[in-house]
PDB file of C-alpha atoms in Angstrom:
ATOM      1  CA  MET A 205      17.987  21.547  19.087  1.00 37.00           C
ATOM      2  CA  ASP A 206      16.959  24.766  20.268  1.00 40.00           C
ATOM      3  CA  CYS A 207      16.182  27.600  18.102  1.00 43.00           C
ATOM      4  CA  SER A 208      15.701  30.229  20.531  1.00 42.00           C
ATOM      5  CA  GLU A 209      17.597  33.451  19.621  1.00 44.00           C
ATOM      6  CA  ASP A 210      19.234  34.322  23.078  1.00 46.00           C
ATOM      7  CA  GLY A 211      20.421  30.052  23.078  1.00 46.00           C
ATOM      8  CA  GLY A 212      18.457  30.034  26.281  1.00 47.00           C
ATOM      9  CA  GLU A 213      14.804  27.946  26.498  1.00 48.00           C
ATOM     10  CA  ILE A 214      11.982  29.573  24.473  1.00 45.00           C
ATOM     11  CA  THR A 215      10.220  31.472  26.877  1.00 48.00           C
ATOM     12  CA  GLN A 216       7.252  32.955  24.874  1.00 48.00           C
ATOM     13  CA  PRO A 217       4.197  30.934  23.812  1.00 47.00           C
ATOM     14  CA  MET A 218       3.918  30.111  20.233  1.00 46.00           C
ATOM     15  CA  LEU A 219       0.808  31.521  18.203  1.00 48.00           C
ATOM     16  CA  LEU A 220      -0.805  29.584  15.415  1.00 47.00           C
ATOM     17  CA  PRO A 221      -3.407  30.745  13.034  1.00 48.00           C
ATOM     18  CA  PHE A 222      -6.435  27.609  13.811  1.00 47.00           C
ATOM     19  CA  ASP A 223     -10.058  27.467  12.849  1.00 46.00           C
ATOM     20  CA  SER A 224     -11.475  27.182  15.977  1.00 42.00           C
ATOM     21  CA  SER A 225     -14.727  27.933  14.973  1.00 44.00           C
ATOM     22  CA  SER A 226     -16.260  24.424  16.784  1.00 45.00           C
ATOM     23  CA  PHE A 227     -13.425  23.839  19.379  1.00 46.00           C
ATOM     24  CA  PHE A 228     -12.610  27.132  20.504  1.00 44.00           C
ATOM     25  CA  ASP A 229     -14.010  31.706  21.082  1.00 45.00           C
ATOM     26  CA  SER A 230     -10.291  33.189  19.186  1.00 46.00           C
ATOM     27  CA  ASN A 231      -9.038  32.456  15.818  1.00 51.00           C
ATOM     28  CA  THR A 232      -5.534  32.023  17.253  1.00 52.00           C
ATOM     29  CA  LEU A 233      -4.539  29.436  19.464  1.00 53.00           C
ATOM     30  CA  GLU A 234      -1.766  29.742  22.197  1.00 55.00           C
ATOM     31  CA  LEU A 235       0.375  26.952  22.012  1.00 53.00           C
ATOM     32  CA  PRO A 236       2.641  27.238  26.352  1.00 54.00           C
ATOM     33  CA  PRO A 237       6.030  26.847  25.082  1.00 58.00           C
ATOM     34  CA  PHE A 238       7.473  22.626  26.574  1.00 63.00           C
ATOM     35  CA  SER A 239       9.474  23.539  29.595  1.00 71.00           C
ATOM     36  CA  THR A 240      12.602  21.435  30.132  1.00 76.00           C
ATOM     37  CA  LYS A 241      11.150  19.235  33.106  1.00 77.00           C
ATOM     38  CA  ALA A 242       8.860  17.674  30.763  1.00 73.00           C
ATOM     39  CA  THR A 243      11.468  17.361  28.124  1.00 76.00           C
ATOM     40  CA  ALA A 244      14.002  15.738  30.666  1.00 79.00           C
ATOM     41  CA  GLU A 245      10.584  13.529  31.796  1.00 83.00           C
ATOM     42  CA  GLY A 246       9.412  12.222  27.959  1.00 83.00           C
ATOM     43  CA  HIS A 247      12.699  11.219  27.667  1.00 87.00           C
ATOM     44  CA  GLU A 248      12.942   8.915  30.874  1.00 91.00           C
ATOM     45  CA  VAL A 249       9.196   8.066  30.202  1.00 91.00           C
ATOM     46  CA  ALA A 250      10.441   6.494  26.434  1.00 93.00           C
ATOM     47  CA  GLU A 251      13.563   4.665  28.049  1.00 94.00           C
ATOM     48  CA  LYS A 252      11.214   2.883  30.715  1.00 94.00           C
ATOM     49  CA  PHE A 253       8.821   2.261  27.874  1.00 95.00           C
ATOM     50  CA  CYS A 254      10.884   1.029  25.176  1.00 95.00           C
ATOM     51  CA  LYS A 255      12.954  -1.006  27.266  1.00 96.00           C
ATOM     52  CA  ALA A 256      10.148  -2.631  28.350  1.00 96.00           C
ATOM     53  CA  TYR A 257       8.190  -2.867  25.110  1.00 96.00           C
ATOM     54  CA  TYR A 258      11.005  -4.078  23.308  1.00 96.00           C
ATOM     55  CA  GLU A 259      11.806  -7.086  25.537  1.00 96.00           C
ATOM     56  CA  THR A 260       8.130  -7.917  25.250  1.00 95.00           C
ATOM     57  CA  ILE A 261       7.145  -7.781  21.651  1.00 94.00           C
ATOM     58  CA  GLN A 262      10.912 -10.624  21.987  1.00 94.00           C
ATOM     59  CA  LYS A 263      10.586 -12.471  24.925  1.00 94.00           C
ATOM     60  CA  LYS A 264       7.093 -12.471  25.727  1.00 94.00           C
ATOM     61  CA  PRO A 265       4.802 -11.393  22.789  1.00 93.00           C
ATOM     62  CA  HIS A 266       1.490 -12.779  23.832  1.00 94.00           C
ATOM     63  CA  LEU A 267       1.628  -9.900  26.674  1.00 95.00           C
ATOM     64  CA  PHE A 268       1.983  -7.569  24.335  1.00 93.00           C
ATOM     65  CA  SER A 269      -1.248  -5.704  23.894  1.00 95.00           C
ATOM     66  CA  GLN A 270      -0.875  -4.646  27.535  1.00 96.00           C
ATOM     67  CA  PHE A 271       1.205  -1.610  26.513  1.00 97.00           C
ATOM     68  CA  TYR A 272      -1.908  -0.204  23.180  1.00 97.00           C
ATOM     69  CA  LEU A 273      -4.963   1.558  24.767  1.00 95.00           C
ATOM     70  CA  GLU A 274      -8.173   0.542  24.100  1.00 95.00           C
ATOM     71  CA  THR A 275      -8.453   2.233  20.636  1.00 94.00           C
ATOM     72  CA  SER A 276      -4.504   2.121  20.205  1.00 95.00           C
ATOM     73  CA  VAL A 277      -4.085   2.319  16.117  1.00 96.00           C
ATOM     74  CA  MET A 278      -0.729   0.295  14.725  1.00 97.00           C
ATOM     75  CA  ILE A 279       0.529   0.437  11.450  1.00 97.00           C
ATOM     76  CA  TRP A 280       3.213  -2.350  10.865  1.00 97.00           C
ATOM     77  CA  ASP A 281       4.676  -1.338   7.093  1.00 96.00           C
ATOM     78  CA  GLY A 282       1.938  -0.139   5.511  1.00 95.00           C
ATOM     79  CA  ASN A 283      -0.933  -2.898   7.010  1.00 95.00           C
ATOM     80  CA  PRO A 284      -3.760  -0.696   9.820  1.00 97.00           C
ATOM     81  CA  VAL A 285      -4.742  -2.802  12.363  1.00 97.00           C
ATOM     82  CA  LEU A 286      -7.213  -1.112  15.563  1.00 97.00           C
ATOM     83  CA  GLY A 287      -7.713  -2.435  18.856  1.00 96.00           C
ATOM     84  CA  ARG A 288      -5.591  -3.728  21.444  1.00 96.00           C
ATOM     85  CA  ASP A 289      -7.705  -7.127  20.427  1.00 96.00           C
ATOM     86  CA  GLN A 290      -7.221  -6.784  17.109  1.00 97.00           C
ATOM     87  CA  ILE A 291      -3.052  -5.481  17.805  1.00 97.00           C
ATOM     88  CA  GLN A 292      -2.278  -8.750  20.344  1.00 96.00           C
ATOM     89  CA  LYS A 293      -4.181 -10.875  17.430  1.00 96.00           C
ATOM     90  CA  PHE A 294      -1.597  -9.216  14.516  1.00 96.00           C
ATOM     91  CA  ILE A 295       1.829  -9.331  16.522  1.00 94.00           C
ATOM     92  CA  GLU A 296       0.922 -13.313  17.265  1.00 92.00           C
ATOM     93  CA  HIS A 297       1.187 -14.396  13.292  1.00 92.00           C
ATOM     94  CA  LEU A 298       4.243 -12.815  13.013  1.00 91.00           C
ATOM     95  CA  PRO A 299       7.266 -14.261  13.600  1.00 90.00           C
ATOM     96  CA  SER A 300      10.054 -13.646  15.744  1.00 91.00           C
ATOM     97  CA  LEU A 301      11.259 -11.073  16.046  1.00 92.00           C
ATOM     98  CA  THR A 302      14.742  -9.518  17.734  1.00 92.00           C
ATOM     99  CA  PHE A 303      15.913  -5.693  18.185  1.00 94.00           C
ATOM    100  CA  SER A 304      18.030  -3.390  18.274  1.00 93.00           C
ATOM    101  CA  LEU A 305      17.737   0.057  18.782  1.00 95.00           C
ATOM    102  CA  ASN A 306      20.436   2.606  17.527  1.00 96.00           C
ATOM    103  CA  ALA A 307      18.819   5.687  18.054  1.00 96.00           C
ATOM    104  CA  MET A 308      15.425   7.335  19.917  1.00 95.00           C
ATOM    105  CA  ASP A 309      14.337  10.646  20.164  1.00 94.00           C
ATOM    106  CA  THR A 310      11.200  12.276  22.199  1.00 93.00           C
ATOM    107  CA  HIS A 311       9.241  15.532  23.007  1.00 89.00           C
ATOM    108  CA  PRO A 312       6.041  16.607  24.609  1.00 88.00           C
ATOM    109  CA  ALA A 313       2.918  16.343  22.840  1.00 84.00           C
ATOM    110  CA  SER A 314       1.158  18.951  21.874  1.00 75.00           C
ATOM    111  CA  ALA A 315      -2.242  19.137  23.278  1.00 70.00           C
ATOM    112  CA  LEU A 316      -3.879  19.695  20.073  1.00 67.00           C
ATOM    113  CA  ALA A 317      -2.382  16.044  18.998  1.00 65.00           C
ATOM    114  CA  VAL A 318      -3.666  14.644  22.157  1.00 68.00           C
ATOM    115  CA  GLY A 319      -6.232  16.503  24.319  1.00 73.00           C
ATOM    116  CA  PRO A 320      -5.902  16.890  27.562  1.00 77.00           C
ATOM    117  CA  ARG A 321      -4.239  14.181  28.397  1.00 80.00           C
ATOM    118  CA  LYS A 322       0.109  13.848  28.979  1.00 87.00           C
ATOM    119  CA  ALA A 323       1.470  12.365  26.367  1.00 90.00           C
ATOM    120  CA  TYR A 324       5.041  11.937  24.630  1.00 92.00           C
ATOM    121  CA  PHE A 325       6.210  11.684  20.488  1.00 94.00           C
ATOM    122  CA  ILE A 326       9.066   8.874  20.492  1.00 96.00           C
ATOM    123  CA  LYS A 327      10.993   8.184  17.907  1.00 97.00           C
ATOM    124  CA  ILE A 328      12.585   4.945  17.124  1.00 97.00           C
ATOM    125  CA  ALA A 329      15.572   4.056  14.782  1.00 97.00           C
ATOM    126  CA  GLY A 330      17.042   0.464  14.848  1.00 97.00           C
ATOM    127  CA  MET A 331      17.946  -2.553  13.086  1.00 96.00           C
ATOM    128  CA  TYR A 332      15.271  -5.759  13.402  1.00 94.00           C
ATOM    129  CA  ARG A 333      15.933  -9.732  12.418  1.00 92.00           C
ATOM    130  CA  VAL A 334      13.311 -12.247  11.322  1.00 90.00           C
ATOM    131  CA  SER A 335      13.704 -15.396  13.476  1.00 83.00           C
ATOM    132  CA  GLY A 336      16.256 -18.218  11.449  1.00 72.00           C
ATOM    133  CA  PRO A 337      18.671 -16.815   9.007  1.00 72.00           C
ATOM    134  CA  GLY A 338      18.460 -13.937   7.595  1.00 73.00           C
ATOM    135  CA  CYS A 339      19.852 -10.320   7.246  1.00 84.00           C
ATOM    136  CA  GLN A 340      19.147  -7.538   9.483  1.00 91.00           C
ATOM    137  CA  LYS A 341      16.452  -4.875   8.002  1.00 94.00           C
ATOM    138  CA  GLN A 342      15.948  -1.358   9.254  1.00 97.00           C
ATOM    139  CA  PHE A 343      13.299   0.495  11.024  1.00 97.00           C
ATOM    140  CA  SER A 344      11.812   3.461  12.313  1.00 98.00           C
ATOM    141  CA  GLN A 345       9.225   3.473  14.682  1.00 98.00           C
ATOM    142  CA  ASP A 346       6.608   6.402  15.368  1.00 97.00           C
ATOM    143  CA  ILE A 347       4.535   5.992  18.708  1.00 97.00           C
ATOM    144  CA  ILE A 348       2.753   8.223  20.626  1.00 94.00           C
ATOM    145  CA  VAL A 349       2.244   7.144  24.201  1.00 95.00           C
ATOM    146  CA  THR A 350      -0.417   8.812  27.202  1.00 92.00           C
ATOM    147  CA  ALA A 351      -1.299   8.647  30.374  1.00 90.00           C
ATOM    148  CA  GLU A 352      -3.727   6.239  31.661  1.00 90.00           C
ATOM    149  CA  GLY A 353      -3.839   6.102  34.801  1.00 88.00           C
ATOM    150  CA  ASP A 354      -0.769   5.480  36.206  1.00 90.00           C
ATOM    151  CA  LYS A 355       0.422   3.487  33.235  1.00 92.00           C
ATOM    152  CA  TRP A 356       1.994   4.519  29.691  1.00 94.00           C
ATOM    153  CA  ARG A 357       0.223   3.852  26.632  1.00 95.00           C
ATOM    154  CA  ILE A 358       0.523   3.655  23.361  1.00 96.00           C
ATOM    155  CA  ALA A 359      -2.106   5.354  20.816  1.00 94.00           C
ATOM    156  CA  SER A 360      -0.689   5.282  18.140  1.00 95.00           C
ATOM    157  CA  ASP A 361       2.346   3.339  16.655  1.00 97.00           C
ATOM    158  CA  ILE A 362       3.687   3.648  12.671  1.00 98.00           C
ATOM    159  CA  PHE A 363       6.439   0.931  11.957  1.00 98.00           C
ATOM    160  CA  ARG A 364       8.121   1.060   9.063  1.00 97.00           C
ATOM    161  CA  THR A 365      11.021  -1.408   7.487  1.00 96.00           C
ATOM    162  CA  VAL A 366      13.356   0.942   5.997  1.00 93.00           C
ATOM    163  CA  ASN A 367      14.168  -0.043   2.539  1.00 82.00           C
TER     164      ASN A 367
END
């Protein structure tokens, strides 16, 4: 959705009030607008990342932790899990899951949220089924991926079953 008045790309930076006493010299932080190129790259990153992520959790859960930073945070239906090794242990104790994605959206993450690394917010909605008989359940997932060398890793992952 484009919020600029002329219907084109937003060209002016957004100014936000900010308590900057510990980070900046000014009380106003200037955020550059997101470029069309960054948004397009985000969509490409999200599509490739999500394809690999969901294939791995379904078919190779023993390799699941490769998607996370050492210091990642995951919250799975309200259960907080801290760090790559603990995330791996948590996933290995889940029953076998199958996923189908209904929608995905992504946009660049602000340096306010993630610091100087390139990062993207990915929002996913879909259905999952626990192995064996049972009904499908809706889920939503919010992931922040960030560049670590030439790989994209999850910094934050929030998975919620939608009731």
